[in-house]
GROMACS .gro file of N, CA and C in nm:
model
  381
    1UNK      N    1  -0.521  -1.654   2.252
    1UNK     CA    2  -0.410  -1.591   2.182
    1UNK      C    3  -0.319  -1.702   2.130
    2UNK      N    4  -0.334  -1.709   1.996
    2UNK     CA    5  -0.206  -1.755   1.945
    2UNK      C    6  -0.048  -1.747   1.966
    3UNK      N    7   0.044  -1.777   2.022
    3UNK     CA    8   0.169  -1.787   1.980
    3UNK      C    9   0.279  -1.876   1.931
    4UNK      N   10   0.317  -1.820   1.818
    4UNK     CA   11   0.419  -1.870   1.767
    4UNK      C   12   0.541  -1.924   1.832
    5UNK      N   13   0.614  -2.040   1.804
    5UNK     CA   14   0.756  -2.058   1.874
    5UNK      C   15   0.835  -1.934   1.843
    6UNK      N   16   0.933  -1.915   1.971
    6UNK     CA   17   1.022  -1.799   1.911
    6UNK      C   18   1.116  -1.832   2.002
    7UNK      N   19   1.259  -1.743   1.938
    7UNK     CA   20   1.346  -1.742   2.008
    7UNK      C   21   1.373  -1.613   2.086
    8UNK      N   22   1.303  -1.536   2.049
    8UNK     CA   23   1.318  -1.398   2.154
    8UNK      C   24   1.344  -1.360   2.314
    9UNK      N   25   1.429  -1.287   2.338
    9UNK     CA   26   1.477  -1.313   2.465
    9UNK      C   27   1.381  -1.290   2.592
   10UNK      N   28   1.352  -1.401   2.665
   10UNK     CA   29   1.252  -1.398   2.779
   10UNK      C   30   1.193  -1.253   2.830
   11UNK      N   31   1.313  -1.181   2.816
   11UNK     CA   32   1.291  -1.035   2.947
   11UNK      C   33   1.216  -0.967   2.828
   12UNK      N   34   1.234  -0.999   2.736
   12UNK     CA   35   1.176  -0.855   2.637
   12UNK      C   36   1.039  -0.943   2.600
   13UNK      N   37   1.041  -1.049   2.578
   13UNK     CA   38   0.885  -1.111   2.559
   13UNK      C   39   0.785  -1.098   2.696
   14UNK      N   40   0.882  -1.117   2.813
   14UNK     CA   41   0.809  -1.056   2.950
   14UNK      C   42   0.714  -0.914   2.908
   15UNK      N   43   0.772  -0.833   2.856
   15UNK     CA   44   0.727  -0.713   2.826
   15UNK      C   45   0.635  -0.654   2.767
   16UNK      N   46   0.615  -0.747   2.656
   16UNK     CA   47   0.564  -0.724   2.580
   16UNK      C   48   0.390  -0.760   2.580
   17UNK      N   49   0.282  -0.632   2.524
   17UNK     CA   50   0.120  -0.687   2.576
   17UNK      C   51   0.076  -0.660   2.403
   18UNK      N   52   0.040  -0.829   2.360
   18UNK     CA   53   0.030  -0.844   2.208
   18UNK      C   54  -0.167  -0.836   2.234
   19UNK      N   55  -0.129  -0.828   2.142
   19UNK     CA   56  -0.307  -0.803   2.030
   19UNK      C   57  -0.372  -0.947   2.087
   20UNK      N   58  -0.508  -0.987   2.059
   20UNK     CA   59  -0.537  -1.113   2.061
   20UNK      C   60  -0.471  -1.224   2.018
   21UNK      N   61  -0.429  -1.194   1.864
   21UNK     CA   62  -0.317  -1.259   1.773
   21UNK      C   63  -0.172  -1.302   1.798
   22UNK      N   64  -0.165  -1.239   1.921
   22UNK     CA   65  -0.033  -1.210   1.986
   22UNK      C   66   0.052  -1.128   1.909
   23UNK      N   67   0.004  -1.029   1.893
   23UNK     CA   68   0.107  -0.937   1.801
   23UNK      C   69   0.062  -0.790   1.872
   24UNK      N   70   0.192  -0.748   1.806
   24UNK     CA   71   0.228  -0.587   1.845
   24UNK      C   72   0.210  -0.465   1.721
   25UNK      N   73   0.157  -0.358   1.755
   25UNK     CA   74   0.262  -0.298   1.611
   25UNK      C   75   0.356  -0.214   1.633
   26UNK      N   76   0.388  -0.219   1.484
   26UNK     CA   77   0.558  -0.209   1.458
   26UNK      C   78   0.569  -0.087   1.374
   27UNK      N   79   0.570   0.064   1.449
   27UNK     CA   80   0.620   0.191   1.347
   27UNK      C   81   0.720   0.169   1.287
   28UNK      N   82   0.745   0.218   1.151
   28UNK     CA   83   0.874   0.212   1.147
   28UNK      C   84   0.885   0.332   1.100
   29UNK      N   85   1.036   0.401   1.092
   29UNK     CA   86   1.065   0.575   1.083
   29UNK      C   87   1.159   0.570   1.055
   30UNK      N   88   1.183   0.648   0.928
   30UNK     CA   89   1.317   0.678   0.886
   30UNK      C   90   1.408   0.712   0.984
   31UNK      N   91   1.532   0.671   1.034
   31UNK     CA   92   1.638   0.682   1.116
   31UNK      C   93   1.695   0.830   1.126
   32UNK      N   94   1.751   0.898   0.995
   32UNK     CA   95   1.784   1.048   0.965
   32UNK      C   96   1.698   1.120   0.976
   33UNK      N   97   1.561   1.137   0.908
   33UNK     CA   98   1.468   1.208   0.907
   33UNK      C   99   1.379   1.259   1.001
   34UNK      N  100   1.356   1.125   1.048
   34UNK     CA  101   1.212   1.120   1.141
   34UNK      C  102   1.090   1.102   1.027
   35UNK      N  103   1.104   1.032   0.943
   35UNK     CA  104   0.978   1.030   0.831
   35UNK      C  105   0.921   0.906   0.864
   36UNK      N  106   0.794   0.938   0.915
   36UNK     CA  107   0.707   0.785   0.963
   36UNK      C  108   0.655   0.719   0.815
   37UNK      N  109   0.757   0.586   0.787
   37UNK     CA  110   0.738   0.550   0.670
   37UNK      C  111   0.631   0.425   0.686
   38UNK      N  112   0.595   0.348   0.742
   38UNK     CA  113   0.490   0.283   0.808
   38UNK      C  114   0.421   0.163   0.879
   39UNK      N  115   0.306   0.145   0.928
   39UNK     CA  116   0.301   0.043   1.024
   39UNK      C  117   0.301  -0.124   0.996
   40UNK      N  118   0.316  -0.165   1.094
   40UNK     CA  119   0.344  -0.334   1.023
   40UNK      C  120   0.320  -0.400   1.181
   41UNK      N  121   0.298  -0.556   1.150
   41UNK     CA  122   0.296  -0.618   1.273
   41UNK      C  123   0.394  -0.723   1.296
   42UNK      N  124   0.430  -0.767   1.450
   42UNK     CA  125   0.541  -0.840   1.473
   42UNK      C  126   0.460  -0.891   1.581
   43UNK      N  127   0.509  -1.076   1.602
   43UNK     CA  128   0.494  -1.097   1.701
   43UNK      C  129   0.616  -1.161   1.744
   44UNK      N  130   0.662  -1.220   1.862
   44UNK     CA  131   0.786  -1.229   1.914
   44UNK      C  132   0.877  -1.309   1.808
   45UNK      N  133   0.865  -1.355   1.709
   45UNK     CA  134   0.930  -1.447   1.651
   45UNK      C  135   0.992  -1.372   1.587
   46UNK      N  136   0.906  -1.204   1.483
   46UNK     CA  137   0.938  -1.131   1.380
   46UNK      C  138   1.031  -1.034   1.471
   47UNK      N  139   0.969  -0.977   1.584
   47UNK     CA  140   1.060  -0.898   1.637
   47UNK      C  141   1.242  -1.003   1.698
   48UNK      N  142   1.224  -1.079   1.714
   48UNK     CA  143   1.375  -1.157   1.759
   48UNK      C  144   1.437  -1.151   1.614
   49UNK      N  145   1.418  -1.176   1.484
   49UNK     CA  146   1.456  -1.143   1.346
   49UNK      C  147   1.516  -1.043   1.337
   50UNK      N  148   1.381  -0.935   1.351
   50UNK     CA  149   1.428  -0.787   1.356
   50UNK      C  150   1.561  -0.752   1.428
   51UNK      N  151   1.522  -0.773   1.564
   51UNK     CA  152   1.681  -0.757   1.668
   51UNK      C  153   1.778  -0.819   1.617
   52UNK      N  154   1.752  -0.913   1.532
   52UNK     CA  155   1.946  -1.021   1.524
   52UNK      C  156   1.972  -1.018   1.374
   53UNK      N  157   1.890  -1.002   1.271
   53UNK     CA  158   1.926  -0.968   1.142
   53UNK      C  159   1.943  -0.839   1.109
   54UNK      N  160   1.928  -0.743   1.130
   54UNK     CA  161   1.949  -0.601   1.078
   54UNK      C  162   1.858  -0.548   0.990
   55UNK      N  163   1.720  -0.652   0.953
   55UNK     CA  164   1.649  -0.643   0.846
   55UNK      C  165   1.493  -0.643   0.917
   56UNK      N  166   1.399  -0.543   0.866
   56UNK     CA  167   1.285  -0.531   0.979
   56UNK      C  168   1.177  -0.696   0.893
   57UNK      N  169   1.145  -0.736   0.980
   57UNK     CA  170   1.063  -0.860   0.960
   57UNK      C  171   0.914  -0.866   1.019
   58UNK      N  172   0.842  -0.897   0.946
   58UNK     CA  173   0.702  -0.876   0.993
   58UNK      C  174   0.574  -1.001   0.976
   59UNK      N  175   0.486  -1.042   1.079
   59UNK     CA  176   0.422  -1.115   1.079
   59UNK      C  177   0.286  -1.084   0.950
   60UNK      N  178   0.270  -1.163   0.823
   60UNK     CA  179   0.177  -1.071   0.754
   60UNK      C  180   0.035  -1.163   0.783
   61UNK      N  181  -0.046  -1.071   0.832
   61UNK     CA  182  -0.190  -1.132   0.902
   61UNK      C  183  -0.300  -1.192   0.787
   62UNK      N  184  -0.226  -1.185   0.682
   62UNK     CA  185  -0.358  -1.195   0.544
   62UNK      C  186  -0.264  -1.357   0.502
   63UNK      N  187  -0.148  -1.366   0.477
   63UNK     CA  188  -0.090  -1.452   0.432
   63UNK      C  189  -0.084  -1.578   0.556
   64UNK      N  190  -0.034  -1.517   0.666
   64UNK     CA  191   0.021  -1.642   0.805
   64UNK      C  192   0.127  -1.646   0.768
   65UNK      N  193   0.221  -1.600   0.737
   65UNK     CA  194   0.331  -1.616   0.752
   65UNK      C  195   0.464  -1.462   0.773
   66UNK      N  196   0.589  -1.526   0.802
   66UNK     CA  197   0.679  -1.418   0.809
   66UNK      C  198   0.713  -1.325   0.676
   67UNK      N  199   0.718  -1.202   0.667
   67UNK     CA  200   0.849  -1.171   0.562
   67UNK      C  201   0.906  -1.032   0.567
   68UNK      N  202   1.031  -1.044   0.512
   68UNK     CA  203   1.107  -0.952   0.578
   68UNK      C  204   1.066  -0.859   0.423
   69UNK      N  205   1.042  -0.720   0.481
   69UNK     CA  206   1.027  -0.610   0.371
   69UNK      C  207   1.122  -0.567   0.287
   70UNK      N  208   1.098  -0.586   0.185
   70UNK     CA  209   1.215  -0.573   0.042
   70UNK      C  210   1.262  -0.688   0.033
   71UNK      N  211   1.238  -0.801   0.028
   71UNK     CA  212   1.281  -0.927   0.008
   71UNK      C  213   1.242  -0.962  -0.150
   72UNK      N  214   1.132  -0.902  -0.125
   72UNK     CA  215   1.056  -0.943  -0.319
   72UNK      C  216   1.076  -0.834  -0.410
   73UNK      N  217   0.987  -0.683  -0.335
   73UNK     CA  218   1.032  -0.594  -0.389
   73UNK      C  219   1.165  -0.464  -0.426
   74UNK      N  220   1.266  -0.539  -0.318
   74UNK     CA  221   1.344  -0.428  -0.308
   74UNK      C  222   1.361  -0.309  -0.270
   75UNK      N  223   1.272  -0.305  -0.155
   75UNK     CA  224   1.278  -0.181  -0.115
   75UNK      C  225   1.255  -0.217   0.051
   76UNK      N  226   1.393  -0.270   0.022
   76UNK     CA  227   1.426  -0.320   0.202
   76UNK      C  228   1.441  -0.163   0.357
   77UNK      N  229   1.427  -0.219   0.432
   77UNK     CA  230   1.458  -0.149   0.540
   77UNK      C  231   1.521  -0.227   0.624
   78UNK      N  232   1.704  -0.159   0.604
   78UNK     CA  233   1.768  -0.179   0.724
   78UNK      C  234   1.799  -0.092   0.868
   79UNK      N  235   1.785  -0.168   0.976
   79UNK     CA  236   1.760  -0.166   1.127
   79UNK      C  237   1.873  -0.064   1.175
   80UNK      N  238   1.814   0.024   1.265
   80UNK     CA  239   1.939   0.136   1.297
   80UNK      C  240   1.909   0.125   1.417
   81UNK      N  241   1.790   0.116   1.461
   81UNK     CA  242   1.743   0.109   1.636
   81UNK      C  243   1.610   0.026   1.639
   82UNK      N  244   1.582  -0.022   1.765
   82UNK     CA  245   1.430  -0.076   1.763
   82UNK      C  246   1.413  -0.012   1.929
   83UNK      N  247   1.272   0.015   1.972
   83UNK     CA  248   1.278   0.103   2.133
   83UNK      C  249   1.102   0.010   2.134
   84UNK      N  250   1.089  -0.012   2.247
   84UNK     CA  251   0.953  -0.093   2.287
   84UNK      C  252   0.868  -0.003   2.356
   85UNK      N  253   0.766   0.094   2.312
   85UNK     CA  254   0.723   0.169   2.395
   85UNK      C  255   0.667   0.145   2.527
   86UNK      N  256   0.636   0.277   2.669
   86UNK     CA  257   0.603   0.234   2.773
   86UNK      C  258   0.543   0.124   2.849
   87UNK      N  259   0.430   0.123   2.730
   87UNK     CA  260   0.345  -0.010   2.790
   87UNK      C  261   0.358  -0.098   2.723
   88UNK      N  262   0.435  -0.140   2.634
   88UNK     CA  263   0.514  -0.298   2.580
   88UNK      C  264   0.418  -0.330   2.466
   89UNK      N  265   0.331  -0.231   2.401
   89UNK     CA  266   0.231  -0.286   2.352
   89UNK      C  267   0.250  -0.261   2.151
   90UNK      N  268   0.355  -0.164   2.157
   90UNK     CA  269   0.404  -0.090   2.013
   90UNK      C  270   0.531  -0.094   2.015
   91UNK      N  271   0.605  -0.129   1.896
   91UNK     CA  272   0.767  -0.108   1.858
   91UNK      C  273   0.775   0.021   1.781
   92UNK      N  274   0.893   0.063   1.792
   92UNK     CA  275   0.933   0.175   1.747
   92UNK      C  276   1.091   0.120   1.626
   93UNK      N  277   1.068   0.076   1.527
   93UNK     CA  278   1.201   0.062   1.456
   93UNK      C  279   1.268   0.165   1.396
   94UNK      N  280   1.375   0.216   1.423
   94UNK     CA  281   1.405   0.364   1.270
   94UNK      C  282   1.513   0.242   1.219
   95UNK      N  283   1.480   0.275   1.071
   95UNK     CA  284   1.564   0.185   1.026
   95UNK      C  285   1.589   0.322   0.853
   96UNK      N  286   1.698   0.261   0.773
   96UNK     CA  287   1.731   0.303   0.668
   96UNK      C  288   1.670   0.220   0.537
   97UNK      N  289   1.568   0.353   0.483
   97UNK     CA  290   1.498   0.231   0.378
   97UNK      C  291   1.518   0.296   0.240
   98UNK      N  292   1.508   0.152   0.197
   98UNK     CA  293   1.558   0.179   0.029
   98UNK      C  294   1.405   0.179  -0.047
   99UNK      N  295   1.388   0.290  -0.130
   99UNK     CA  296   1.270   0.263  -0.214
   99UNK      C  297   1.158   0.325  -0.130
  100UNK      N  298   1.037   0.278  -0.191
  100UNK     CA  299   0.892   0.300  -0.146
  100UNK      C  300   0.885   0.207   0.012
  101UNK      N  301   0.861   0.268   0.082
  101UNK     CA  302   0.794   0.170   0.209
  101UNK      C  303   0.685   0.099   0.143
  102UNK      N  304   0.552   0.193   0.120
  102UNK     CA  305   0.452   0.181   0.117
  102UNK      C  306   0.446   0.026  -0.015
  103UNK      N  307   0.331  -0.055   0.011
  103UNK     CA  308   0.324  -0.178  -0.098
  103UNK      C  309   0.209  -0.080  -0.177
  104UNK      N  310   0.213   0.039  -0.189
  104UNK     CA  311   0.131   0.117  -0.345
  104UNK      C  312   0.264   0.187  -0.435
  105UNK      N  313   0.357   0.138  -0.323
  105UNK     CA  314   0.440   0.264  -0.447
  105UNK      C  315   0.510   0.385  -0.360
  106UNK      N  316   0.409   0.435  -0.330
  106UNK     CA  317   0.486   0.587  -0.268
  106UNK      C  318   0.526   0.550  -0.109
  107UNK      N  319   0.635   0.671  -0.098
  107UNK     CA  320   0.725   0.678   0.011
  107UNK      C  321   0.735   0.595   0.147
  108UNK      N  322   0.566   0.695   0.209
  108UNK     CA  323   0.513   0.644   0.320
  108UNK      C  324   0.398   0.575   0.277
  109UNK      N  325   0.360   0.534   0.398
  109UNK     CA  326   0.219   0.474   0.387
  109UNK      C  327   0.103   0.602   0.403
  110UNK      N  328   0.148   0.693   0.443
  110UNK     CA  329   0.083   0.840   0.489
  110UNK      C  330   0.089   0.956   0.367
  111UNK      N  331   0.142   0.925   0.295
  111UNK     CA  332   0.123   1.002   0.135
  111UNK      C  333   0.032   1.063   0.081
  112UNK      N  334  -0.033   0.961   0.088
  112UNK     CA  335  -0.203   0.965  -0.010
  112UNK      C  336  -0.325   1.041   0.001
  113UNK      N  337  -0.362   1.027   0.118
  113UNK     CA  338  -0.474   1.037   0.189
  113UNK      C  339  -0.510   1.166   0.331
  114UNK      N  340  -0.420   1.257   0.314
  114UNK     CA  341  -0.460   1.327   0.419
  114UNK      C  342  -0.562   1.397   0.455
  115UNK      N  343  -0.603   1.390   0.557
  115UNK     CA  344  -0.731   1.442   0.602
  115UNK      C  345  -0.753   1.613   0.657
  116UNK      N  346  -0.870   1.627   0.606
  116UNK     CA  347  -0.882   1.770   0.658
  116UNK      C  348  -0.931   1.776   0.828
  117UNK      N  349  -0.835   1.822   0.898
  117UNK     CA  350  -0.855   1.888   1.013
  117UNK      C  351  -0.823   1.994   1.060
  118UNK      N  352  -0.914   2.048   1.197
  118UNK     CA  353  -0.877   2.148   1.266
  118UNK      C  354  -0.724   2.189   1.294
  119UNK      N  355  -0.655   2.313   1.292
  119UNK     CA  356  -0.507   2.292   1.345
  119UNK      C  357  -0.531   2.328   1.458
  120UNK      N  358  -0.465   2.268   1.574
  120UNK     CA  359  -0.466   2.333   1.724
  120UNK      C  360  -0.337   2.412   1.725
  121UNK      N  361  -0.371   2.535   1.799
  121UNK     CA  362  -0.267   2.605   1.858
  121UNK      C  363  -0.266   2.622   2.011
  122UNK      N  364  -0.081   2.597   2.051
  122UNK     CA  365  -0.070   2.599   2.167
  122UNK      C  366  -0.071   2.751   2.233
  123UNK      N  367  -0.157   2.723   2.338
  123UNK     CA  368  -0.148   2.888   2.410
  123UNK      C  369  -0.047   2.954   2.428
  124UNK      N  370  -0.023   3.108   2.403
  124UNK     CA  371   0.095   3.137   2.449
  124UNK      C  372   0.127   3.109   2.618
  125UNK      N  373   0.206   3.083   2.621
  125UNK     CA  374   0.289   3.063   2.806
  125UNK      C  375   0.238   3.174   2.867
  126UNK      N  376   0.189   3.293   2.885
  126UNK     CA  377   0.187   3.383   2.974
  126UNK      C  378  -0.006   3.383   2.989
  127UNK      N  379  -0.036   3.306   2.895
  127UNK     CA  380  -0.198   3.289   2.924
  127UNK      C  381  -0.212   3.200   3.012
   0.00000   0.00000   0.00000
């Protein structure tokens, strides 16, 4: 496993169980809504960014390097909360985003492409 220098705070890098790459992923969700606008990866360097700039920052695995979203295109997402799920292994950011999340254009990254499935229904309670 690769890791990057970082400044991220010991107890929360304690926590954290990264990919081979040493990385995590990173939901991100509209703050008001609840609109899962979409996934990205961080490893401790991007997430300590994330926590102390207000701006979500992400490790990009094709390039090697950092960048913070909407920096080029403008369609930034600023930080309202970040939550580390149970097993330290996924971030949860809701942040307030300007523009398209998605790098095609539309909203989410979940737009496009939905799939046909079964709907489950929950039993009624008295069954």
């Amino acid at each position: 496993m690769s890791v990057r220098p970082s400044n991220l705070d010991p107890k929360i890098a304690d926590r954290l169980k990264r990919d081979p790459n040493g990385l995590v992923a990173a939901i991100v969700q509209q703050y008001d809504t609840g609109e899962v606008l979409m996934l990205g990866w961080m490893d401790d360097e991007a997430l300590h960014r994330t926590l102390t700039t207000g701006r979500c920052t992400f490790w990009s695995r094709s390039r090697q390097e950092y960048w913070v979203k909407g920096e080029t295109s403008g369609h930034q997402q600023w930080v309202k909360s970040v939550a580390l799920d149970c097993d330290g292994d996924a971030v949860l950011v809701k942040a307030d985003q300007v523009g398209a999340a998605c790098h095609t254009g539309d909203r989410t990254c979940w737009d496009a492409d939905v799939l046909d499935a079964v709907v489950g229904e929950r039993p009624d309670a008295g069954s």
